[in-house]
PDB file of C-alpha atoms in Angstrom:
ATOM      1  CA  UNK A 861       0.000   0.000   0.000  1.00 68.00           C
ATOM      2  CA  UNK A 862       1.311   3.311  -0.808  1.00 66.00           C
ATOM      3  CA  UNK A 863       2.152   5.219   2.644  1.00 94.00           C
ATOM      4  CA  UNK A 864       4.411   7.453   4.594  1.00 97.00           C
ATOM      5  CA  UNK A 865       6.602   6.456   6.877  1.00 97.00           C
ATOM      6  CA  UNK A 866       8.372   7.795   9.266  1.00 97.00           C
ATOM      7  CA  UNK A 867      11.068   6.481  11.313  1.00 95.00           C
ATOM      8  CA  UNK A 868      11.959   6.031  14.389  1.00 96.00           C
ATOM      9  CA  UNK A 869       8.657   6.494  16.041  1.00 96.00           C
ATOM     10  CA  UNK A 870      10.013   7.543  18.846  1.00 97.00           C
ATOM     11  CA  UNK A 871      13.254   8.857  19.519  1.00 97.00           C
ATOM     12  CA  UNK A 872      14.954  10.296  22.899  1.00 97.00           C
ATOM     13  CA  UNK A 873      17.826  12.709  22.661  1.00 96.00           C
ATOM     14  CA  UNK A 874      19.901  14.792  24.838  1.00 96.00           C
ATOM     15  CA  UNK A 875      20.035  18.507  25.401  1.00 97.00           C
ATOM     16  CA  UNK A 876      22.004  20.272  22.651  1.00 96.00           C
ATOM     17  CA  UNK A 877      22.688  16.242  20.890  1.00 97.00           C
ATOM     18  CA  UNK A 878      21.670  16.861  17.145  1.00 97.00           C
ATOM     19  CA  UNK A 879      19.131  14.529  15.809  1.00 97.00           C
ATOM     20  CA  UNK A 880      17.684  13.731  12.867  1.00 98.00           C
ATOM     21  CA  UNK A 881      14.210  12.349  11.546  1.00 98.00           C
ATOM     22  CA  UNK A 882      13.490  10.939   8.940  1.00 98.00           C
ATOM     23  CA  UNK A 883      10.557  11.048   6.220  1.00 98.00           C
ATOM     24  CA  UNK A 884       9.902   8.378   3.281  1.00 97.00           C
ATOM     25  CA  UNK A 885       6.751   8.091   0.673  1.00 97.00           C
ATOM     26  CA  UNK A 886       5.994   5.384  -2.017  1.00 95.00           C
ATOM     27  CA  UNK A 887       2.796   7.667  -2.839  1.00 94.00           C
ATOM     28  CA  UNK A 888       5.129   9.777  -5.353  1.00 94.00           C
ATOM     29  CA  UNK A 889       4.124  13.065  -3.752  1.00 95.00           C
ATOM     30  CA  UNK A 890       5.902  16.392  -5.040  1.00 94.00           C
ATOM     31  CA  UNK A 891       5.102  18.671  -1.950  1.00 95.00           C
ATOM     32  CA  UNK A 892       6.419  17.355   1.427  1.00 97.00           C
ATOM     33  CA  UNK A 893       5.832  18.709   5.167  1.00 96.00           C
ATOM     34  CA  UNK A 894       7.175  19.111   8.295  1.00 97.00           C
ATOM     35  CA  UNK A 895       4.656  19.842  11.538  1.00 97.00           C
ATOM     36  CA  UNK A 896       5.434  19.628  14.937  1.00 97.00           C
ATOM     37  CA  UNK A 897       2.853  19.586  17.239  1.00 97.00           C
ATOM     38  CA  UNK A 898       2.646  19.693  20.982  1.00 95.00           C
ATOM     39  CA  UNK A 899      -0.269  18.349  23.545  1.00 91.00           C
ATOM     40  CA  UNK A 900      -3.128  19.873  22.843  1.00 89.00           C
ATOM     41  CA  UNK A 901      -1.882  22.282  19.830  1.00 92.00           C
ATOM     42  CA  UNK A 902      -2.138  22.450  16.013  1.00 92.00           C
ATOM     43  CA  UNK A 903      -0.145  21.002  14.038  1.00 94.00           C
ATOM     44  CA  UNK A 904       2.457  23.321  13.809  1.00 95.00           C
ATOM     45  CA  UNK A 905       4.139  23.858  10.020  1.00 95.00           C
ATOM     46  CA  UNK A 906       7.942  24.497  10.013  1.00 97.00           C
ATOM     47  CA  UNK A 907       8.852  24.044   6.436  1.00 94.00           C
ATOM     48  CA  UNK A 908       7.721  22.334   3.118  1.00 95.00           C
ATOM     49  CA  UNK A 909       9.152  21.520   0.137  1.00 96.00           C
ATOM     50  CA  UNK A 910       7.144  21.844  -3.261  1.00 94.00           C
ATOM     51  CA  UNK A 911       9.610  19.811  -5.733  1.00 94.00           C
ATOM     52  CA  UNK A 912      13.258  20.522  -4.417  1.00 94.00           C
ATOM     53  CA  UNK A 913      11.932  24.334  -3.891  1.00 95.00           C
ATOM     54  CA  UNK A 914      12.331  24.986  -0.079  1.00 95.00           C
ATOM     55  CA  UNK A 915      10.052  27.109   1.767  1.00 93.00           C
ATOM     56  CA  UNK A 916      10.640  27.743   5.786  1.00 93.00           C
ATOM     57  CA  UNK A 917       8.051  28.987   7.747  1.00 92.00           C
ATOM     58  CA  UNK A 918       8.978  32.973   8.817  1.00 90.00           C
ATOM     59  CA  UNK A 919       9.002  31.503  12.871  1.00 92.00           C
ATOM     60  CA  UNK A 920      10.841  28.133  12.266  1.00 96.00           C
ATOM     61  CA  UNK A 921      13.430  28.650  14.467  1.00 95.00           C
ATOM     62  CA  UNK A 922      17.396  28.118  12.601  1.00 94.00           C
ATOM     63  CA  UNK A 923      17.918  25.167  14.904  1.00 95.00           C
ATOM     64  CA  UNK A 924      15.288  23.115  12.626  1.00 97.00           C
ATOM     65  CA  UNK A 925      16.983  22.453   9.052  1.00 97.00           C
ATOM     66  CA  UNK A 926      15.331  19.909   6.554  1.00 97.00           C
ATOM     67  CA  UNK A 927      17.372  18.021   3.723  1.00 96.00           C
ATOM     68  CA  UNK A 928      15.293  16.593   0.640  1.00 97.00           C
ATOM     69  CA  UNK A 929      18.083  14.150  -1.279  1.00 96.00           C
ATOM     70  CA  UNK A 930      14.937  12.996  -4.052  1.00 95.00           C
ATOM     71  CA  UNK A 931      11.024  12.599  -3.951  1.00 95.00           C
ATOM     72  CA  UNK A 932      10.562   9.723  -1.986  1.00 96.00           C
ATOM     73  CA  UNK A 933      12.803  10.872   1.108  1.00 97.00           C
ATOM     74  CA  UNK A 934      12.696  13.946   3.301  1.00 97.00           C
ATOM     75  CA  UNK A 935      14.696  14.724   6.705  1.00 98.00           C
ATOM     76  CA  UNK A 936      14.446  16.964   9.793  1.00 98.00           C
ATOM     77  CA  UNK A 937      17.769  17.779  11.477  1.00 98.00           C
ATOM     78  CA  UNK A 938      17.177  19.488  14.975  1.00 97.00           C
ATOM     79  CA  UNK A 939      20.866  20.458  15.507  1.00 97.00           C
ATOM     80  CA  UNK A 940      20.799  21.529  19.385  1.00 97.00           C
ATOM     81  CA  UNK A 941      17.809  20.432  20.578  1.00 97.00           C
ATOM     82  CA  UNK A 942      16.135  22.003  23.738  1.00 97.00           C
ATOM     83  CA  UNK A 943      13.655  21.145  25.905  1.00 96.00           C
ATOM     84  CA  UNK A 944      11.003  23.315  24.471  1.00 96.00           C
ATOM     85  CA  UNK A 945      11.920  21.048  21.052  1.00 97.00           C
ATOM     86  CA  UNK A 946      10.166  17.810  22.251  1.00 97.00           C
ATOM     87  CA  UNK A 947       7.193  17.286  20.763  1.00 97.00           C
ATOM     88  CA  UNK A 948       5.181  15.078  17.794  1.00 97.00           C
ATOM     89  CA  UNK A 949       6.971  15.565  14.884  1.00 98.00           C
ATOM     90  CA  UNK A 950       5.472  15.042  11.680  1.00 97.00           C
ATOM     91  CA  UNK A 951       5.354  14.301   8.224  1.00 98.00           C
ATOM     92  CA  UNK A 952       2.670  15.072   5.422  1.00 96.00           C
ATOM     93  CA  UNK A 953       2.481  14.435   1.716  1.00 96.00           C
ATOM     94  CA  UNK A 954       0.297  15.874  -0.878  1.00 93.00           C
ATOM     95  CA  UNK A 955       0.171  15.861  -5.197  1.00 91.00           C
ATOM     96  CA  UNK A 956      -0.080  19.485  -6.980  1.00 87.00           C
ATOM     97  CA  UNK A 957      -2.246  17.201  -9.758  1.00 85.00           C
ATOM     98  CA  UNK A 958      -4.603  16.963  -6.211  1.00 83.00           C
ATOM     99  CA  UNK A 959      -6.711  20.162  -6.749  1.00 77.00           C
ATOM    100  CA  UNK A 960      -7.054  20.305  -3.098  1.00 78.00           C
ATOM    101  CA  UNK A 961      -3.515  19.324  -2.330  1.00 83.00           C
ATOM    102  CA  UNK A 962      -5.171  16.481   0.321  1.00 87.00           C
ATOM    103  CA  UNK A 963      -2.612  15.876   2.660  1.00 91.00           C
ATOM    104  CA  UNK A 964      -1.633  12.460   4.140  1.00 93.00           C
ATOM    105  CA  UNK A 965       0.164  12.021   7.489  1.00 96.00           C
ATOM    106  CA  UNK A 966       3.011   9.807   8.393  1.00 97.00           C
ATOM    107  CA  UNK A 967       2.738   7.894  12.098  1.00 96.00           C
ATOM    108  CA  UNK A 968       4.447  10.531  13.840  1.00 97.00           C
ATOM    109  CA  UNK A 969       7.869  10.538  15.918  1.00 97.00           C
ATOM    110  CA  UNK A 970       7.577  11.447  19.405  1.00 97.00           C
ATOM    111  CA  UNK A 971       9.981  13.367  20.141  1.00 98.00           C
ATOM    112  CA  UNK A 972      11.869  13.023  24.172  1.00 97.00           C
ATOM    113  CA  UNK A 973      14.696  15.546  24.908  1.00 97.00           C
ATOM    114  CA  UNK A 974      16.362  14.667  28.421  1.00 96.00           C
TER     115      UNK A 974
ATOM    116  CA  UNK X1163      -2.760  36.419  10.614  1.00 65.00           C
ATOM    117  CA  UNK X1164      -5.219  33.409   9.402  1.00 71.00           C
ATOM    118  CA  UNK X1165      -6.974  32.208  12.337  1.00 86.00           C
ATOM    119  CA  UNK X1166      -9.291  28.923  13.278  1.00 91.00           C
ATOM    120  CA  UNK X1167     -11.388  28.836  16.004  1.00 93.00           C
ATOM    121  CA  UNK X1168     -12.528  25.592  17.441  1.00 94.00           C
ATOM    122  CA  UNK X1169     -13.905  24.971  20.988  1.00 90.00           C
ATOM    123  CA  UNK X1170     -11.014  22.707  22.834  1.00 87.00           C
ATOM    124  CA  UNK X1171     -14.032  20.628  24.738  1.00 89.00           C
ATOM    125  CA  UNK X1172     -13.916  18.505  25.862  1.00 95.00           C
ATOM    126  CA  UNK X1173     -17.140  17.374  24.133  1.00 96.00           C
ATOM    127  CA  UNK X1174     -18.859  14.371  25.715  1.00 97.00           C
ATOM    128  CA  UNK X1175     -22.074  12.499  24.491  1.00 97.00           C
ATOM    129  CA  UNK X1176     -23.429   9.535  24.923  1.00 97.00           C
ATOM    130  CA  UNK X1177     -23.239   6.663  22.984  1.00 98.00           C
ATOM    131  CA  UNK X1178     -25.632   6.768  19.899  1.00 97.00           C
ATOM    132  CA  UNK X1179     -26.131  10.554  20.375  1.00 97.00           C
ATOM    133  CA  UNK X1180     -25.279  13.155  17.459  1.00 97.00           C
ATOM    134  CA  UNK X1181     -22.004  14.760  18.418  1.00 97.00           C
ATOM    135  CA  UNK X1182     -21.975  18.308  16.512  1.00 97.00           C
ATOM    136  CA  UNK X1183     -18.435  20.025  16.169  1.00 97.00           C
ATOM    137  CA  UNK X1184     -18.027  23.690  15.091  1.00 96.00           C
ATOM    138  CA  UNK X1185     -15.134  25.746  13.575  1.00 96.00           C
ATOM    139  CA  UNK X1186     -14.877  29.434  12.892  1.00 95.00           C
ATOM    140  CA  UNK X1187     -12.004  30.644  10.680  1.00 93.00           C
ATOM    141  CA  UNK X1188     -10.544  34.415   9.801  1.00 90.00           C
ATOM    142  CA  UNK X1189      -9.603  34.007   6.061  1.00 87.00           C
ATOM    143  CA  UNK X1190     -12.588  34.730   4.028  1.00 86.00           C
ATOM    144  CA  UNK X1191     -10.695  33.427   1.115  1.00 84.00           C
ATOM    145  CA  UNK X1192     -10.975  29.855   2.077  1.00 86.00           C
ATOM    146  CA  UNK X1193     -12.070  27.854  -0.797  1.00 83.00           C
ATOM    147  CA  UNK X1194     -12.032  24.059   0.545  1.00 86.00           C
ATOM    148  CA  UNK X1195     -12.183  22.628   4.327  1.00 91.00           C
ATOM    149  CA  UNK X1196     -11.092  19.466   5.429  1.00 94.00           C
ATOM    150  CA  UNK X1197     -12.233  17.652   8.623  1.00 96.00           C
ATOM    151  CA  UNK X1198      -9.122  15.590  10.232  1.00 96.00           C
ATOM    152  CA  UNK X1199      -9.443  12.887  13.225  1.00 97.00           C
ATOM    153  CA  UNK X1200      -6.709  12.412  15.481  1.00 97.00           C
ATOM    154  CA  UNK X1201      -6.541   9.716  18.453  1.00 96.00           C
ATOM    155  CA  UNK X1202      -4.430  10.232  21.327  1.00 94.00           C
ATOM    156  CA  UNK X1203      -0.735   9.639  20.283  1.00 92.00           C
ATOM    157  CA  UNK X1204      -1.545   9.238  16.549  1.00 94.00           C
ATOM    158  CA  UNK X1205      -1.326  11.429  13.266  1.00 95.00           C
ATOM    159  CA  UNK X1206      -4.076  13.354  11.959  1.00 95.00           C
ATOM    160  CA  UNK X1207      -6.314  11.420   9.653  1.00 94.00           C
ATOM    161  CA  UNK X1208      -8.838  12.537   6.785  1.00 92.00           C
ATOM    162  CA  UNK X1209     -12.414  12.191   7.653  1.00 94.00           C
ATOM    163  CA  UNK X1210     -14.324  14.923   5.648  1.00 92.00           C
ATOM    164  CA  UNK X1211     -13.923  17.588   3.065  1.00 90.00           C
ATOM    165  CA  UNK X1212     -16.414  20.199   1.883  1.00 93.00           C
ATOM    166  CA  UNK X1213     -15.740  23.031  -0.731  1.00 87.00           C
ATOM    167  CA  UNK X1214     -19.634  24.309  -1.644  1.00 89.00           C
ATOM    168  CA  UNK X1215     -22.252  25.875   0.786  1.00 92.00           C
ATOM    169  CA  UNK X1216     -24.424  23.957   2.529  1.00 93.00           C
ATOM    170  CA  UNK X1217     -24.187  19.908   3.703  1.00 95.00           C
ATOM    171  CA  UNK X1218     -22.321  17.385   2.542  1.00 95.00           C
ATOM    172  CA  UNK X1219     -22.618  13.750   3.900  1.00 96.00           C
ATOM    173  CA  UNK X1220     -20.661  10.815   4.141  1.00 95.00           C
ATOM    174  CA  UNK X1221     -21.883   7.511   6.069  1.00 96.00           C
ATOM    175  CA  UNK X1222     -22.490   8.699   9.680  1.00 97.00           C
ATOM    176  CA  UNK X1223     -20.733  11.667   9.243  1.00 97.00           C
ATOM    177  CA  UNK X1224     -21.970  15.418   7.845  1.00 97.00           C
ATOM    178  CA  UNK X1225     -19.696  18.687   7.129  1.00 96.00           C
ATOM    179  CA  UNK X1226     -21.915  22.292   7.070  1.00 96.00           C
ATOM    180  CA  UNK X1227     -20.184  25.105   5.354  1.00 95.00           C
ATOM    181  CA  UNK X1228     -21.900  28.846   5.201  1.00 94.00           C
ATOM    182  CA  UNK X1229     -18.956  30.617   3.909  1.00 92.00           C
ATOM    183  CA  UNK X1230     -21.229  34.339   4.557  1.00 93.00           C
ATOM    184  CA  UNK X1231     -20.370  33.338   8.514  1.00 93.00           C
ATOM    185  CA  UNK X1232     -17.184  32.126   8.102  1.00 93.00           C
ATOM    186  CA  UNK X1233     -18.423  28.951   9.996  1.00 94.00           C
ATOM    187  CA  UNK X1234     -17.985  25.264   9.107  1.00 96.00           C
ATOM    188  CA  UNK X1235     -19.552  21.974  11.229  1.00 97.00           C
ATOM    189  CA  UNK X1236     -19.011  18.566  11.625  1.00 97.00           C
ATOM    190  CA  UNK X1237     -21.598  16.471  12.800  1.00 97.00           C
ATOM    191  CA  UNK X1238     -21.556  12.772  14.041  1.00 98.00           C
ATOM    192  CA  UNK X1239     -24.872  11.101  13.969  1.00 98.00           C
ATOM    193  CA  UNK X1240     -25.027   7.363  16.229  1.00 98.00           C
ATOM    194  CA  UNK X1241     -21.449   8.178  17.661  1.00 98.00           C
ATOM    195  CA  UNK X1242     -19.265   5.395  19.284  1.00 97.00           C
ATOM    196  CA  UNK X1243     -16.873   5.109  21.471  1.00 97.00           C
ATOM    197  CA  UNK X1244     -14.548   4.463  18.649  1.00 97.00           C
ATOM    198  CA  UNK X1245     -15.195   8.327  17.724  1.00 98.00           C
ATOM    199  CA  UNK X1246     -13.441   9.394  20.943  1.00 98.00           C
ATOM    200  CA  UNK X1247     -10.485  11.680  19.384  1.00 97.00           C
ATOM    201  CA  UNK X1248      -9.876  15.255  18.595  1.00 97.00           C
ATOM    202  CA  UNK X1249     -11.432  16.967  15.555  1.00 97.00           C
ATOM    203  CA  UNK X1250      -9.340  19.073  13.741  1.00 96.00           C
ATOM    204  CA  UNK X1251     -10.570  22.047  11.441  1.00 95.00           C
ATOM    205  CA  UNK X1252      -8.475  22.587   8.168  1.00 93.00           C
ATOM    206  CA  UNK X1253      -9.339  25.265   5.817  1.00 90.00           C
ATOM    207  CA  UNK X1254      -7.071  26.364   2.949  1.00 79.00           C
ATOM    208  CA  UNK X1255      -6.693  26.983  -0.419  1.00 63.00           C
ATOM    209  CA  UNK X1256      -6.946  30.683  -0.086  1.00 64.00           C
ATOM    210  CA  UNK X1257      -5.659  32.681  -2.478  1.00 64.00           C
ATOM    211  CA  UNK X1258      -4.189  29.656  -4.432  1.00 67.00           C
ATOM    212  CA  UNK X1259      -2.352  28.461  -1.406  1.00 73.00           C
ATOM    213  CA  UNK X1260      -1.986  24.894  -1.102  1.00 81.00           C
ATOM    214  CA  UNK X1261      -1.215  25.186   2.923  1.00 86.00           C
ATOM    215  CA  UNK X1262      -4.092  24.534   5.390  1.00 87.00           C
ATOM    216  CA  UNK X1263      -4.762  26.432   8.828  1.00 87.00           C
ATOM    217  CA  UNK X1264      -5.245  23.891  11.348  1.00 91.00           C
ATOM    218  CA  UNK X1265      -7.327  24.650  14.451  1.00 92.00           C
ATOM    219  CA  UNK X1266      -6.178  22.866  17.595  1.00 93.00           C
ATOM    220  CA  UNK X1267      -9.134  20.860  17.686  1.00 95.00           C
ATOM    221  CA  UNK X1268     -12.094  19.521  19.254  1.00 96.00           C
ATOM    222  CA  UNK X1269     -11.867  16.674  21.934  1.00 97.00           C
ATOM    223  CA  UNK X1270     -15.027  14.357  21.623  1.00 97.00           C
ATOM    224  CA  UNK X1271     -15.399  11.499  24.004  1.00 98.00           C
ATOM    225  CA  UNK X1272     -18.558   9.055  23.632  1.00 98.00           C
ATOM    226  CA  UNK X1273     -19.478   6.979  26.777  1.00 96.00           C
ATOM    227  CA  UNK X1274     -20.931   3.902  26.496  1.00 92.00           C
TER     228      UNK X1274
END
């Protein structure tokens, strides 16, 4: 079945340890997301790519950088993580030939800083 | 700023009851509105979308839309226990923009 995955689903780091998360799709998707979200919040978007354009959100903070190597695979680097930084991280594909650009969700890592 | 309103609940009704969910949202330019379901722990999921005024329905579930009021609905007729989640409120498209607004959602527990 044609999916996103995300791995790990859950990952614990250390304070200031860089990390990185990882994003894959078999749906061939050209627009791909990054949200966090924390308890009770919206998802909150921190950058997208449409193609291999980037586009950060104004308020992503510089400590959040994403890589996009091809289509299929996408990755968030958090290079000093704090403890504000744990949260639900996740991942979201949609199709420009999808006039409503319906998006579809990975699993989700959770996201422990110690 | 595009905002979403939803009411955080939570929302509880019983079992077999119709569960109604509202969302009000800022950007009059909103063209489509999508209706996500989220369980505890889990990633959102696509329930319901609704572009024209009026209802649309699908199963057990119906989305309202009066664009003049800026107000959207989700309503769950015979809800279940299995509809326990939060309800989140998506519109987008404005303006040709391909990102949604999410609210923060709607908690809905059903009790047996």
């Amino acid at each position: 079945d044609a999916m996103v995955i995300q791995n790990p689903r859950y990952q614990v780091t250390q304070f200031g340890k860089p990390v990185t998360l990882s994003c894959s799709q078999t749906l061939n998707h050209n627009v791909m997301y990054w949200y966090q979200q924390k308890s009770s919040q919206a998802p909150k978007l921190l950058f997208h790519y449409y193609d291999k354009d980037f586009n950060n959100e104004a308020d992503t903070p510089d400590n959040f950088q994403s890589r996009r190597p091809n289509t299929s695979f996408c990755f968030l680097d958090i290079r000093s993580p704090g403890l504000g930084d744990a949260a639900m991280y996740l991942c979201a594909t949609s199709s420009s030939l999808d006039r409503d650009y319906e998006q579809y969700f990975g699993p989700g890592t959770r996201l422990t800083v110690t | 700023q595009k905002e979403v309103e939803q009411n955080s609940g939570p929302l509880s009704v019983p079992e077999g009851a119709i569960a109604s969910l509202n969302c009000t949202y800022s950007d009059r330019g909103s063209q489509s509105f999508f209706w996500y379901r989220q369980y505890s722990g889990k990633s959102p999921e696509l329930i319901m979308f609704i572009y024209s005024n009026g209802d649309k329905e699908d199963g057990r579930f119906t989305a309202q839309l009066n664009k003049a009021s800026q107000y959207v609905s989700l309503l769950i007729r015979d809800s279940q226990p299995s509809d326990s989640a939060t309800y989140l409120c998506a519109p987008h498209a404005s303006g040709g923009s391909y990102i949604p607004t999410f609210g923060r959602g709607t908690s809905l527990i059903v009790h047996p």
